[in-house]
mmCIF file of C-alpha atoms in Angstrom:
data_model
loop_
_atom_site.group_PDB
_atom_site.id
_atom_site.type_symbol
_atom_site.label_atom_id
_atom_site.label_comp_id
_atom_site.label_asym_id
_atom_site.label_seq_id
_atom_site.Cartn_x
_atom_site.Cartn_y
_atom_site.Cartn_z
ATOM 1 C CA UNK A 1 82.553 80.549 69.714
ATOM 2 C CA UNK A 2 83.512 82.662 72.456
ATOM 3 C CA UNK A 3 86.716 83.262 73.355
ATOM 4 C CA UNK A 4 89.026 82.560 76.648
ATOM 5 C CA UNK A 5 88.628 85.419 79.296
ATOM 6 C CA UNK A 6 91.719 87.234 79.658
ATOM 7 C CA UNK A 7 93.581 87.005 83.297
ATOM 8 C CA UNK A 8 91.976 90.098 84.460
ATOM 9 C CA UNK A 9 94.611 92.469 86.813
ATOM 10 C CA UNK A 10 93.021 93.332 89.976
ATOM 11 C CA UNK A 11 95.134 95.598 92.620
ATOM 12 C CA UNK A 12 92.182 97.064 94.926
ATOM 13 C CA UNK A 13 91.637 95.549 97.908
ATOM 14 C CA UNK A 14 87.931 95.886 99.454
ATOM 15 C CA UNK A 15 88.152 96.292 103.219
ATOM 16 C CA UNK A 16 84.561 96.816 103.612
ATOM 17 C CA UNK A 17 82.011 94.183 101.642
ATOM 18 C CA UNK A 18 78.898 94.170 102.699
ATOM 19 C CA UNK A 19 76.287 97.256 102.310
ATOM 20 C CA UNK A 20 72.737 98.077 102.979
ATOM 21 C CA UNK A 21 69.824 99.717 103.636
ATOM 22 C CA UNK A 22 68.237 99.504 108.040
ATOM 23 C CA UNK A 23 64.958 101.438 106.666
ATOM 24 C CA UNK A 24 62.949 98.406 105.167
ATOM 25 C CA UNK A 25 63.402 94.839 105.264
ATOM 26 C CA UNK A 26 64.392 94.150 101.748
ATOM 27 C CA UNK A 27 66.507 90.503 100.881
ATOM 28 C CA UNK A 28 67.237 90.699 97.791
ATOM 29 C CA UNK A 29 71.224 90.855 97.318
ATOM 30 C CA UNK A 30 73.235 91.888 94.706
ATOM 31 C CA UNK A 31 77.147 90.872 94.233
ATOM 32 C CA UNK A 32 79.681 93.030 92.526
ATOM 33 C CA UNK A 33 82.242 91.211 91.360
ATOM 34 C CA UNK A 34 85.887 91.977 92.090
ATOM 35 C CA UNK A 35 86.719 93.114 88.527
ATOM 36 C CA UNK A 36 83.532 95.121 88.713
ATOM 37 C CA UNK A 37 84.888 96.810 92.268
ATOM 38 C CA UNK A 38 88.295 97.049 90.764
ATOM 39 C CA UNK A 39 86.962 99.163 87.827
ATOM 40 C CA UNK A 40 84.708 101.542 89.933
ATOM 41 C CA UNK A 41 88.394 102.189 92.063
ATOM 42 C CA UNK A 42 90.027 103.038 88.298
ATOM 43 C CA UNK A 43 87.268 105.201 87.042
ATOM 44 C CA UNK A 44 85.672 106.770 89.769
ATOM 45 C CA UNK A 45 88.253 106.758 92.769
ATOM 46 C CA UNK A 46 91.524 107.244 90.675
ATOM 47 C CA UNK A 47 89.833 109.253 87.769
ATOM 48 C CA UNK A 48 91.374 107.277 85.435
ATOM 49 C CA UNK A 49 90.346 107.522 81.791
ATOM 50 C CA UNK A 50 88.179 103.824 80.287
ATOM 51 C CA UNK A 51 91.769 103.129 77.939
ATOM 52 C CA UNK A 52 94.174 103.872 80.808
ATOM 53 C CA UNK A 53 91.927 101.444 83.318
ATOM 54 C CA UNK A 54 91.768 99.231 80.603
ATOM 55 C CA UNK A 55 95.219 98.608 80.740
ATOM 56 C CA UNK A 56 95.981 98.467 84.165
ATOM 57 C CA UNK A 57 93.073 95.789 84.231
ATOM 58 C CA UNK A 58 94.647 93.622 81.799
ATOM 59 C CA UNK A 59 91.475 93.990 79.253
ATOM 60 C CA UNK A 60 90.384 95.954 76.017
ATOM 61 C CA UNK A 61 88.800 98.941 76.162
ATOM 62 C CA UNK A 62 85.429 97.343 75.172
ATOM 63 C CA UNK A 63 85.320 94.457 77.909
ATOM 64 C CA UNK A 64 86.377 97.244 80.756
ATOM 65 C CA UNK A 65 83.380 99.512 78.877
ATOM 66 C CA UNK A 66 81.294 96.656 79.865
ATOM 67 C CA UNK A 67 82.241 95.807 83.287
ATOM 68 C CA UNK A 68 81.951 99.293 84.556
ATOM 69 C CA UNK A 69 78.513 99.570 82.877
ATOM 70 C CA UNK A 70 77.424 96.576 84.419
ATOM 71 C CA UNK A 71 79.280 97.831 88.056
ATOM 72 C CA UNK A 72 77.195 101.046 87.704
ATOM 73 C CA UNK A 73 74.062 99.554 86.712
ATOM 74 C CA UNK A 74 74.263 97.344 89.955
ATOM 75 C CA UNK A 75 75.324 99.992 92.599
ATOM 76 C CA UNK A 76 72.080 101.626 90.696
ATOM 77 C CA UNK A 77 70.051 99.084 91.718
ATOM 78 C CA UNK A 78 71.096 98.796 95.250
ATOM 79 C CA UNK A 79 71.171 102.461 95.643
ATOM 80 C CA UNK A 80 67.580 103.139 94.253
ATOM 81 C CA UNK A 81 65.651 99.348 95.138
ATOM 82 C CA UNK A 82 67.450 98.640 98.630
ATOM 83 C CA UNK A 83 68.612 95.671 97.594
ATOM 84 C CA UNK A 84 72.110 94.968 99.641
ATOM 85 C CA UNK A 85 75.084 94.868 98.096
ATOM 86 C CA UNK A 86 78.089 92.377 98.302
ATOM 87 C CA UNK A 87 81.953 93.095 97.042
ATOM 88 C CA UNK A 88 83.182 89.509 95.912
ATOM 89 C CA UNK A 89 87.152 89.565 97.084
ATOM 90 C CA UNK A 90 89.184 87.153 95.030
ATOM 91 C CA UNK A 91 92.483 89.255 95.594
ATOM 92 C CA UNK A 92 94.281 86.760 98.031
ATOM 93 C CA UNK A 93 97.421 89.160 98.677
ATOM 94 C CA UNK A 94 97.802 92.635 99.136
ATOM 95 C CA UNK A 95 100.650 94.626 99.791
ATOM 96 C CA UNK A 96 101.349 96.607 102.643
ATOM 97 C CA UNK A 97 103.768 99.847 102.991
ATOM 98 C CA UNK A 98 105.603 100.898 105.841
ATOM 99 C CA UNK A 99 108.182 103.878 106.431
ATOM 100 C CA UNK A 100 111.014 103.339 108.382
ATOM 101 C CA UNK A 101 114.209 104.959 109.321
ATOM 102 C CA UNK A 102 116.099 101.757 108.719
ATOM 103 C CA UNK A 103 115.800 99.276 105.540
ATOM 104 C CA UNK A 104 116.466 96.115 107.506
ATOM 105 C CA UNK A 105 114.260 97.026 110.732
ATOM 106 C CA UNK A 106 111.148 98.590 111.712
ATOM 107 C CA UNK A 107 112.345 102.134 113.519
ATOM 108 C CA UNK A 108 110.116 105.552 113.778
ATOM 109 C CA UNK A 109 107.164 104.342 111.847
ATOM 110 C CA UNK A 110 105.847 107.215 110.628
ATOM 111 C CA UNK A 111 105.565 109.537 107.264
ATOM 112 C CA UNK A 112 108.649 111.408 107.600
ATOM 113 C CA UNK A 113 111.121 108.217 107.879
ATOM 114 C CA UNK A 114 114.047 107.980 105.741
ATOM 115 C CA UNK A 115 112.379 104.980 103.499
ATOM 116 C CA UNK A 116 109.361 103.475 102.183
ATOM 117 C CA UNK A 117 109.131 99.786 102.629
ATOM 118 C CA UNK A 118 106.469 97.621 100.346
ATOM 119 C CA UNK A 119 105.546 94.341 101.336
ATOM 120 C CA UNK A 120 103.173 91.153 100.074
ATOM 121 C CA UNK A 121 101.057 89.800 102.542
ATOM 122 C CA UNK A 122 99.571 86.402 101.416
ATOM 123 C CA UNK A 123 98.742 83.221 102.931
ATOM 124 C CA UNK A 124 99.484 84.282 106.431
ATOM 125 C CA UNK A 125 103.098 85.321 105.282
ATOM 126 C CA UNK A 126 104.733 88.276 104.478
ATOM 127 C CA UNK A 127 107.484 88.963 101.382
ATOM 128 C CA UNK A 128 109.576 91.987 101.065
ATOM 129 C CA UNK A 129 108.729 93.199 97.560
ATOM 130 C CA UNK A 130 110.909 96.933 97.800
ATOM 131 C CA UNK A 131 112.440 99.512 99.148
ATOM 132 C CA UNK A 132 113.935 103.184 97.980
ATOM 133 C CA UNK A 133 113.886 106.607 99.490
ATOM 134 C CA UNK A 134 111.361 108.513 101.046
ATOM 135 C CA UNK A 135 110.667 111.895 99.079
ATOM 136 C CA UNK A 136 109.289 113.361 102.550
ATOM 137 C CA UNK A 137 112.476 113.124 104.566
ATOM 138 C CA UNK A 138 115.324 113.629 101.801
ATOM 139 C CA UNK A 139 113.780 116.347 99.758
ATOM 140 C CA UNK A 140 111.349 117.318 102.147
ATOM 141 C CA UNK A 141 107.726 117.479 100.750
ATOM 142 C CA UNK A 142 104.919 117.174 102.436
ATOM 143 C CA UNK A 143 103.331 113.613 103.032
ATOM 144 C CA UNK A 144 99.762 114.229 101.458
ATOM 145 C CA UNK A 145 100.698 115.606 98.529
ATOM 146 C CA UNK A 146 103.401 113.025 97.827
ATOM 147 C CA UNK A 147 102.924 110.078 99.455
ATOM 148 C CA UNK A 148 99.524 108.336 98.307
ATOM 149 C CA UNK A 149 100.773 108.942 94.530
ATOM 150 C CA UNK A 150 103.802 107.074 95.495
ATOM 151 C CA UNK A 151 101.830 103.752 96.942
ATOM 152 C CA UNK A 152 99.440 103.900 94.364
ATOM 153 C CA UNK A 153 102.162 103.809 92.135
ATOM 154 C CA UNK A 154 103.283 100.735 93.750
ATOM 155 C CA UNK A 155 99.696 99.611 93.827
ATOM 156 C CA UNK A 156 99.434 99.400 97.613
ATOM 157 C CA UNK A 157 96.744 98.309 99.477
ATOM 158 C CA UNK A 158 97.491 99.913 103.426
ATOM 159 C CA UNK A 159 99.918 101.554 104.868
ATOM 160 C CA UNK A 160 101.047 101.035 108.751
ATOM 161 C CA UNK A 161 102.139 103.873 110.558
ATOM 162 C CA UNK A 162 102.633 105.144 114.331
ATOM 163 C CA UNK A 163 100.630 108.306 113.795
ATOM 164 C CA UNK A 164 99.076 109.792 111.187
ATOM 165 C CA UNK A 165 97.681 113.536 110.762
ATOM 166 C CA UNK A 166 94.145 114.017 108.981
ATOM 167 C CA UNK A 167 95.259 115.345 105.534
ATOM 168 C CA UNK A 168 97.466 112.368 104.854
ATOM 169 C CA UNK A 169 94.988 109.900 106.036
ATOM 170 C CA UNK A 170 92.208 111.205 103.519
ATOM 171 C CA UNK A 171 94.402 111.596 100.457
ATOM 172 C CA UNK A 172 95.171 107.862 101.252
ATOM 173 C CA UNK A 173 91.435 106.222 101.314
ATOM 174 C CA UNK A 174 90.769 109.578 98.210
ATOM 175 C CA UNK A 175 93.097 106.324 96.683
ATOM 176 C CA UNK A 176 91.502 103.681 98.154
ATOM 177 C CA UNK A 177 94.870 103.079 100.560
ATOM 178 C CA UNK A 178 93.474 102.360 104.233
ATOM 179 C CA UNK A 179 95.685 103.079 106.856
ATOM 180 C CA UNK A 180 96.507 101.025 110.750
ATOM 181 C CA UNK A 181 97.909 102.744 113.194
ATOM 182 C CA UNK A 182 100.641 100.749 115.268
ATOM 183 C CA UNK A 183 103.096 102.144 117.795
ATOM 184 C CA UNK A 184 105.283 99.571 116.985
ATOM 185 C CA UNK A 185 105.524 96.666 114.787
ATOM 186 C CA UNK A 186 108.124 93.872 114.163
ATOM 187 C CA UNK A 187 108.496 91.546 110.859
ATOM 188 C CA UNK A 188 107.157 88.649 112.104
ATOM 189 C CA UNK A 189 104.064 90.611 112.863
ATOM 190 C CA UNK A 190 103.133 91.667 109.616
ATOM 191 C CA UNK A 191 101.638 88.546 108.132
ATOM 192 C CA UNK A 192 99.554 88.932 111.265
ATOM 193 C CA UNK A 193 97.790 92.381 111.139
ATOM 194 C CA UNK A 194 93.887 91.945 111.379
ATOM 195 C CA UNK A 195 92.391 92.795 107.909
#
């Protein structure tokens, strides 16, 4: 008898879902599922050892052995036949970092602010999940290096800022952490940001 499937944890968010081939006209279509995206982020993006993903996905060892093997096995496929390939996204929220001068309003939006500020976007609303210092403006490190380990810490899907140079940018999406530029950005807006 086979047993209930545990309430697997999935933090990535796919921005991009649909890939293929323009060469040759080729419909088949195969779908990775979001657990299956999730564990090619873990493994592959993050470099995370199978045990550690495991537990950040909620599963044994054995089940996450299996759903990157079958993950693989698909990109594979697409990547070899041409077949396109589909991201399933059953991650309803994501959460959204911002840095900011001020805790209680959105001021100087950039990398060297005074705070980091995580919020939950879901359902067209937003939810102010936390706040603490910025390690680039009090003990002043430099935002690649410090930064994307901090939101990915915080498991952080994007991260709004007024400007951002090209080092910090790419050791963001190296973590699967997309950025949006905005000059300037209030509250209310948040929930609102096209994804």
């Amino acid at each position: 008898m086979a047993r209930d499937k545990n309430q697997r944890e999935l933090n990535f968010k796919p921005l991009f879902k649909e890939f293929g081939q323009t060469q040759i006209k080729n419909n088949e279509r195969i779908t990775l599922l979001h657990e299956e995206i999730e564990a090619i982020y873990l493994m592959d993006l993050l470099g995370l050892y199978q045990e550690e993903a495991a537990k950040k996905m909620n599963v044994s060892r054995p089940t996450f052995s299996r759903i990157i093997k079958n993950a693989r096995q698909k990109v594979a496929n697409c990547l070899i036949g041409g077949a396109k390939l589909s991201i399933h996204d059953q991650k309803d929220s994501y959460l959204i970092a911002i840095c900011s001068d001020e805790e209680d309003q959105l001021k100087n939006l950039n990398a060297y602010a005074k705070y980091i500020l995580i919020y939950e976007i879901k359902e067209n609303k937003y939810k102010f999940i936390n706040s603490f210092e910025n390690p680039v403006f009090f003990e002043d490190k430099k935002p690649g290096m410090i930064l994307p380990n901090i939101l990915i810490e915080n498991n952080v899907n994007f991260f709004i800022t007024s400007e951002i140079g090209a080092g910090l940018k790419n050791s963001l999406l190296s973590k699967g952490i997309y950025t949006i530029l905005k000059k300037n950005i209030k509250f209310e807006d948040l929930a609102n940001i096209p994804i």
